[in-house]
Coordinates of N, CA and C in Angstrom, one line a residue:
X1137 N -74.5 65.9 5.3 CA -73.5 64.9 4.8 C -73.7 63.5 5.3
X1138 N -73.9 63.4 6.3 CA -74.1 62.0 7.3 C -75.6 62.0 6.8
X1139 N -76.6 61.9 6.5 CA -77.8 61.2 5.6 C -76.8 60.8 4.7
X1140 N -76.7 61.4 3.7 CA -76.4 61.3 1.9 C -75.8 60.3 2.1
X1141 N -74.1 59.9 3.4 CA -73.8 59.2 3.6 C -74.3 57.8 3.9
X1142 N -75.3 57.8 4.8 CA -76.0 56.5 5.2 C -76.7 56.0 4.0
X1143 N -77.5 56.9 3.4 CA -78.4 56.5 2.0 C -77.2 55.6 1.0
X1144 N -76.0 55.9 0.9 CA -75.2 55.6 0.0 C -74.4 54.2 0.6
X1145 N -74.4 54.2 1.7 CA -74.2 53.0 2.2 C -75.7 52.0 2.4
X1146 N -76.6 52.2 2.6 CA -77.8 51.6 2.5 C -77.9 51.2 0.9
X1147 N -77.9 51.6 0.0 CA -77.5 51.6 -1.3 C -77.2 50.4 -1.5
X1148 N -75.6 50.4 -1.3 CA -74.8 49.0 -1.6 C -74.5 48.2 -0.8
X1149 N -75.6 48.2 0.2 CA -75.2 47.2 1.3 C -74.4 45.7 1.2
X1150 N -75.5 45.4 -0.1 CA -75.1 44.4 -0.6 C -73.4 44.3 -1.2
X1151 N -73.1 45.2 -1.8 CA -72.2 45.3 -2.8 C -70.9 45.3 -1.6
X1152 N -70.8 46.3 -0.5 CA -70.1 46.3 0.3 C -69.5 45.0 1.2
X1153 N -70.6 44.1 1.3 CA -70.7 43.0 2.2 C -70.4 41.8 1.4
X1154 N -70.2 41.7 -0.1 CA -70.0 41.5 -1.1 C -67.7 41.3 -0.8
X1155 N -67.7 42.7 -0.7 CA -66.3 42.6 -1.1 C -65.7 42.8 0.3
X1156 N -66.3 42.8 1.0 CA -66.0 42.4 2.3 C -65.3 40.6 2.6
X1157 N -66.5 39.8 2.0 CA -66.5 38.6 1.7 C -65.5 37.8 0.9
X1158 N -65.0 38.6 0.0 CA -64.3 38.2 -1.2 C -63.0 38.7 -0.9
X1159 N -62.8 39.9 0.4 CA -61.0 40.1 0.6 C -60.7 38.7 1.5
X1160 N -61.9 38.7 2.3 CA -61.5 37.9 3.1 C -61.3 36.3 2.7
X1161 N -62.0 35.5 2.0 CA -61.9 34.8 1.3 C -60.4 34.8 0.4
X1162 N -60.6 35.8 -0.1 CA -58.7 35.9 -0.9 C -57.5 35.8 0.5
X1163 N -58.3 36.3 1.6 CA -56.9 36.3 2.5 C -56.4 34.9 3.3
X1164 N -57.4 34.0 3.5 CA -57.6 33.1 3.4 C -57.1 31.6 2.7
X1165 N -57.4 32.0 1.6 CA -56.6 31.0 0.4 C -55.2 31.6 0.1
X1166 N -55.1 32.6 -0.1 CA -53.7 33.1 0.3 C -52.6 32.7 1.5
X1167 N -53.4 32.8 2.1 CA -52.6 32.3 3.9 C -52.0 31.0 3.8
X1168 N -53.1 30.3 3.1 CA -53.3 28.5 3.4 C -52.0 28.0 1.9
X1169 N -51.8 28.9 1.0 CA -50.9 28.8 -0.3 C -49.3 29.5 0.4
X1170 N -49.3 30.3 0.8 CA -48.4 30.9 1.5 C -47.2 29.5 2.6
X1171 N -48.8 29.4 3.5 CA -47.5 28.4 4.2 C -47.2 27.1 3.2
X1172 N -48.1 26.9 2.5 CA -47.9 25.5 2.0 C -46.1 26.0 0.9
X1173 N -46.4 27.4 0.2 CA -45.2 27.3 -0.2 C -43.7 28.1 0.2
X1174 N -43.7 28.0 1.6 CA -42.9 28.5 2.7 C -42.2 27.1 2.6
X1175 N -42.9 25.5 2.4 CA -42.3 24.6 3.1 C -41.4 24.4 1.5
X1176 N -41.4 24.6 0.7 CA -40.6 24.5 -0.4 C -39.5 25.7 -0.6
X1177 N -39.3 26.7 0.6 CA -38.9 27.9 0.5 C -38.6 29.2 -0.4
X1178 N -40.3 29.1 -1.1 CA -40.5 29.9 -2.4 C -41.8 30.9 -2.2
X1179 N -41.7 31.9 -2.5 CA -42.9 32.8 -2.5 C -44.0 32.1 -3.7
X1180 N -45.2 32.7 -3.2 CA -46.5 32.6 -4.2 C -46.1 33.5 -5.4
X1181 N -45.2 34.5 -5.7 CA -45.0 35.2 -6.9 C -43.8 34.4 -7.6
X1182 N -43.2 34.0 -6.6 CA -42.2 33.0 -7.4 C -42.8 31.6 -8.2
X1183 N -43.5 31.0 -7.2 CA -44.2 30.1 -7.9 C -45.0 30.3 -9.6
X1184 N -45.9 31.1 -9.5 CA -46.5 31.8 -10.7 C -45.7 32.0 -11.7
X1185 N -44.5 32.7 -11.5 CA -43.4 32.9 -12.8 C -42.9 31.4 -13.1
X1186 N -42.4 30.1 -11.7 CA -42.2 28.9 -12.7 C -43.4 28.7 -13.0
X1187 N -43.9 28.5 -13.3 CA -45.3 27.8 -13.4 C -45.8 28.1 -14.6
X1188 N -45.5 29.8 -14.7 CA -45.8 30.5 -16.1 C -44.8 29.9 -17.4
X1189 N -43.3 30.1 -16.8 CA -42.7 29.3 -17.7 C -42.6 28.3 -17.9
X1190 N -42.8 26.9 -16.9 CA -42.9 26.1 -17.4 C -44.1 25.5 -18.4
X1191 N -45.2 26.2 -18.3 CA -46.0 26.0 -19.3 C -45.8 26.8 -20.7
X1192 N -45.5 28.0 -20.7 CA -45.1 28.8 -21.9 C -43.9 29.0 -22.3
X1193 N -42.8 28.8 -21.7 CA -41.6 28.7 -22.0 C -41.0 29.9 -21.7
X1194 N -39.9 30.5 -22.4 CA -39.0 31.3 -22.2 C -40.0 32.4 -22.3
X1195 N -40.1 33.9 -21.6 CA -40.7 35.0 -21.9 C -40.1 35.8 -21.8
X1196 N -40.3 37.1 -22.0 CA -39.5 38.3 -21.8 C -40.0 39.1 -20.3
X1197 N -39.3 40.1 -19.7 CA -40.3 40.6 -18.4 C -41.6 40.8 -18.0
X1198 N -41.3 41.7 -19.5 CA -42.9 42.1 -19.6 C -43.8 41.2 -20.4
X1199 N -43.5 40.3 -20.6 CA -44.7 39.4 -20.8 C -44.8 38.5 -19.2
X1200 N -44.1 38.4 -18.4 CA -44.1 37.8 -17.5 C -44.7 38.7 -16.5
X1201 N -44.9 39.8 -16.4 CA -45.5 41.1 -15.5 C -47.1 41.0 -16.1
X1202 N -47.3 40.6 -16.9 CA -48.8 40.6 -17.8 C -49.2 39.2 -17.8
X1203 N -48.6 38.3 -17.5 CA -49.0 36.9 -16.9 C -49.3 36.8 -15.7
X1204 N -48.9 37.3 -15.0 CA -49.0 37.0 -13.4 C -49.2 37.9 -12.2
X1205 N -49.8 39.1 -13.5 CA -50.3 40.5 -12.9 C -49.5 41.4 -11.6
X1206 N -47.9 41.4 -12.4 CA -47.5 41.8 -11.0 C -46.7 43.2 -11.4
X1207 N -46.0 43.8 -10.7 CA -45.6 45.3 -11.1 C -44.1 45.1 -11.8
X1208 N -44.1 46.2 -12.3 CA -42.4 46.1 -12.7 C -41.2 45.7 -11.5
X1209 N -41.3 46.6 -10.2 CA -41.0 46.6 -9.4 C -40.5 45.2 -8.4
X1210 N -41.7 44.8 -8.2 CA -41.8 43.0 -7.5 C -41.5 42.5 -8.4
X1211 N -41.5 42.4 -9.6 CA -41.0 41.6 -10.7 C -39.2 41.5 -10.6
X1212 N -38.9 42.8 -10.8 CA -37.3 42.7 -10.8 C -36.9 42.1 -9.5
X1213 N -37.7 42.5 -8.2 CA -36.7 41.7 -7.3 C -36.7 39.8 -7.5
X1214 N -38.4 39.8 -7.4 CA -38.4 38.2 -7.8 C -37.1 37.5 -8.8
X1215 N -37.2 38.4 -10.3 CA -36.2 38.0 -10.8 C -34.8 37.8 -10.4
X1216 N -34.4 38.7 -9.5 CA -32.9 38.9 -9.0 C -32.8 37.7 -8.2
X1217 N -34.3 37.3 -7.3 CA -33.8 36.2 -6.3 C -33.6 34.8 -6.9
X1218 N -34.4 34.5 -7.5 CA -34.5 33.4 -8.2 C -33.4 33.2 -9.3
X1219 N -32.4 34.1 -10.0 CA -31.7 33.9 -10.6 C -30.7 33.7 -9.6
X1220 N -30.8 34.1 -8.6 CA -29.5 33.9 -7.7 C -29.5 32.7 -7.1
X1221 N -31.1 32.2 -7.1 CA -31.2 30.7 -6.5 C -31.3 29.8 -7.6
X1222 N -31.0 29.9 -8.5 CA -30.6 28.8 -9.7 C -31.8 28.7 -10.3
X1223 N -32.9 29.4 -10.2 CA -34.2 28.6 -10.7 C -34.5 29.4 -12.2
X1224 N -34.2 30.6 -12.3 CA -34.6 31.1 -14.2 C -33.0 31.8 -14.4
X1225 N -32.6 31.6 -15.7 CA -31.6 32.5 -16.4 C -32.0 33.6 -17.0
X1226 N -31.8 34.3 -17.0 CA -31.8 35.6 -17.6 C -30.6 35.9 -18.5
X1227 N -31.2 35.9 -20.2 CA -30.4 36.5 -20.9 C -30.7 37.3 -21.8
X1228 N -30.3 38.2 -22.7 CA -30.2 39.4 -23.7 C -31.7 38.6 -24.6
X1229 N -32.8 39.3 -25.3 CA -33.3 39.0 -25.9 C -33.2 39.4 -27.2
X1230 N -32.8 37.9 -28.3 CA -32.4 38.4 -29.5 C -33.2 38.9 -30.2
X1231 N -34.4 39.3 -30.1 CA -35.2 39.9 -31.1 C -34.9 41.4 -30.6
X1232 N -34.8 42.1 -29.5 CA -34.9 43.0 -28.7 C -33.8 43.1 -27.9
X1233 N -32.5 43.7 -28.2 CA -31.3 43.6 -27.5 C -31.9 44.8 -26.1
X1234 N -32.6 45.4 -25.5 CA -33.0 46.0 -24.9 C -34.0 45.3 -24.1
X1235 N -34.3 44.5 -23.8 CA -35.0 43.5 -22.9 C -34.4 41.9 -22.6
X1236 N -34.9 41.6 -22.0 CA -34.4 40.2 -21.3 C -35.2 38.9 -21.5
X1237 N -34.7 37.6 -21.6 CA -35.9 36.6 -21.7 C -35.6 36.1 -20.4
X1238 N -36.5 35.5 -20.0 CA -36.2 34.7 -18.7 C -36.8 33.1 -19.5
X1239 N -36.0 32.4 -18.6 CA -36.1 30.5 -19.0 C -35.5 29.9 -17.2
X1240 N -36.6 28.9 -17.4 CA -36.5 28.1 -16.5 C -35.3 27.6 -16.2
X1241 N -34.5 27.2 -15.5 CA -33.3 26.2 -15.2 C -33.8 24.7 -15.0
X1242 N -33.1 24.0 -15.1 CA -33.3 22.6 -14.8 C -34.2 22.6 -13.0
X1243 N -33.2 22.8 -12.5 CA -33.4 23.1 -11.0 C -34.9 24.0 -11.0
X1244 N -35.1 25.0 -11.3 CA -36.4 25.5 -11.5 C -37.3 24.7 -12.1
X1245 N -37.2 23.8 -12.7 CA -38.0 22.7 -13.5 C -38.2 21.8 -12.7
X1246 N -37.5 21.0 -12.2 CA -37.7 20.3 -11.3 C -38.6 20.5 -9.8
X1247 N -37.8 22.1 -9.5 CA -38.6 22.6 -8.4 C -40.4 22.3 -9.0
X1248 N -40.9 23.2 -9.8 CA -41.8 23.1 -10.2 C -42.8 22.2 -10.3
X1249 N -42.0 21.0 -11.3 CA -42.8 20.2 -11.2 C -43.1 18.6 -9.8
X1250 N -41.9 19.1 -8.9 CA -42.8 18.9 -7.7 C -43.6 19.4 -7.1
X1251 N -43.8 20.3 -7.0 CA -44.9 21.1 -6.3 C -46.3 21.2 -6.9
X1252 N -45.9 21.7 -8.4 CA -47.5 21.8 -9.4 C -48.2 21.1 -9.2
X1253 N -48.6 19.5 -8.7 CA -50.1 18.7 -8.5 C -50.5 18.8 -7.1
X1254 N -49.1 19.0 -6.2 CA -49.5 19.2 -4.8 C -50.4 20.9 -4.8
X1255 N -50.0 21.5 -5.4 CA -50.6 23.1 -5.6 C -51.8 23.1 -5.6
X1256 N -51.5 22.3 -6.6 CA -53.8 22.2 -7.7 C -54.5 21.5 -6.6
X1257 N -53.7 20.3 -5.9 CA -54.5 19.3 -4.9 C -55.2 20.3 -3.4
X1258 N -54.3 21.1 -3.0 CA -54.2 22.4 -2.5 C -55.6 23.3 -2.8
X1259 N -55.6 23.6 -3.8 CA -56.6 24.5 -4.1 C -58.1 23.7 -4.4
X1260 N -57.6 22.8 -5.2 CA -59.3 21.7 -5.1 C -59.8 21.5 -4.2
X1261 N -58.7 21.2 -2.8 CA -59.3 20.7 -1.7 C -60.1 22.4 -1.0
X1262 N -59.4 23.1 -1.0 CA -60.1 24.6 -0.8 C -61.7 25.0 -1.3
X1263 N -61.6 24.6 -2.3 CA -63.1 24.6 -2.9 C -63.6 23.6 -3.0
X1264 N -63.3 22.5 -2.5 CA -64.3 21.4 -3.0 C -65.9 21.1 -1.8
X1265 N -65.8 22.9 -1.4 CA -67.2 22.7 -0.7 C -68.1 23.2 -1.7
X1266 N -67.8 23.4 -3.0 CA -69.1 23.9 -3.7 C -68.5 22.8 -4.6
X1267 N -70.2 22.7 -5.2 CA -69.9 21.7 -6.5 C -69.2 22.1 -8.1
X1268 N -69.4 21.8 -9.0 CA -68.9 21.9 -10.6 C -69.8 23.1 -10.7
X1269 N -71.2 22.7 -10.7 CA -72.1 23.7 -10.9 C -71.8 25.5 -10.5
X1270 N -71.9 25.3 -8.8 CA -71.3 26.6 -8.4 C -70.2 26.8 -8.8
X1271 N -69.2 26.4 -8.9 CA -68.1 26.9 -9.0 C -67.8 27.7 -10.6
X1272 N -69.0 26.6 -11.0 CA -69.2 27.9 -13.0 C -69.9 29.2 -12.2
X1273 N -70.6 29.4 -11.6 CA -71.4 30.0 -11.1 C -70.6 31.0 -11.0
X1274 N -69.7 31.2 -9.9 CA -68.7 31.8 -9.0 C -67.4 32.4 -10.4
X1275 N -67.1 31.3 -11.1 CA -66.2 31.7 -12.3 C -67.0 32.8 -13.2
X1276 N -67.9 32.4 -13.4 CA -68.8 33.0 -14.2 C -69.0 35.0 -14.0
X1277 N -69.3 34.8 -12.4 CA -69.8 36.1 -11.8 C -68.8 36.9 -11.5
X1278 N -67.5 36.6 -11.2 CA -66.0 37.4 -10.9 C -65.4 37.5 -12.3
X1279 N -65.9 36.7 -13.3 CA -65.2 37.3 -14.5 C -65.9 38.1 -15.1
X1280 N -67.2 38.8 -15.0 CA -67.9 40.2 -15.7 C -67.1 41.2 -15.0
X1281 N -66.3 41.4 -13.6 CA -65.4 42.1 -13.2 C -64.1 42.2 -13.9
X1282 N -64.0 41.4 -13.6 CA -62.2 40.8 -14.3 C -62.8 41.4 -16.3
X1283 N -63.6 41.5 -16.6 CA -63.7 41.6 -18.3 C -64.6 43.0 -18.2
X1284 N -65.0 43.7 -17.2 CA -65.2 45.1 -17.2 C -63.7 46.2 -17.1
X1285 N -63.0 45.3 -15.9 CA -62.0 46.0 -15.8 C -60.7 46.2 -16.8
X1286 N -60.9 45.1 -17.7 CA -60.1 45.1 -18.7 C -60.3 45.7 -19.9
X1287 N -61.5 45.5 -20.0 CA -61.7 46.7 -21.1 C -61.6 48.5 -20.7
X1288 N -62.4 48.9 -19.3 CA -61.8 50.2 -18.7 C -60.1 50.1 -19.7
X1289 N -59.2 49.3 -18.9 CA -57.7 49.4 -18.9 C -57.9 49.7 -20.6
X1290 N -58.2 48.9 -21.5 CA -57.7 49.0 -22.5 C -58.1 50.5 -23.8
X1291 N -59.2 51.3 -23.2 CA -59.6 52.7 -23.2 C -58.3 53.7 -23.4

């Protein structure tokens, strides 16, 4: 068992050392997004839902769970906090009395669009050690994953 084993890790050494690279990397930019939106006293999941709505407007849960890839679960609490902190309403959806729309509040709008250029300025500055070029590069090579796994999902 321990050959077959080694062979199989010899295998994908690459592949291994690969996504070794790339948790760490996510943990990283994560960390550095985290505190920056600690000082606005909002989570990174929170952020993504205004963010979502304020570009797309009012949505229902589950269009909001499918934007911002998050579970049913973390979804409802997020919602419960943020409606409790002024930032989305939640009301009955008239096409669908069985679901809910969520919409930004003024206050959630505002929040938002303070933060959104400092966000992006945030993340440019994170990558701005590769160029335009790499970074197609990089977009390019993590989305044959991202567009493998979605079609699996859609099977």
């Amino acid at each position: 068992m321990k050959n077959n084993e080694q062979q199989v890790i010899t295998e994908n050494s690459k592949a291994i050392r690969l996504a070794l690279v790339f948790r760490k990397t996510d943990r990283i930019v994560k960390a550095k997004e985290n505190r920056f939106f600690r000082k606005y006293e909002i989570t990174s999941m929170q952020y993504c839902v205004m963010e979502v709505l304020y570009h797309r407007g009012a949505m229902t849960v589950q269009q909001l769970i499918d934007a911002v890839y998050a579970t049913p679960g973390n979804m409802t609490a997020v919602i419960h906090n943020m409606e409790r902190d002024g930032f989305i309403t939640r009301e009955t959806n008239p096409k669908d009395r069985r679901s809910f729309r969520i919409t930004l509040t003024d206050k959630g709008e505002e929040l938002i669009t303070s933060v959104l250029g400092e966000h992006i300025r945030l993340i440019g500055e994170e990558f701005s050690i590769y160029s335009d070029e790499e970074k197609e590069v990089l977009i390019r090579f993590l989305e044959k994953i991202v567009g493998e796994n979605e079609e699996s999902e859609e099977k």
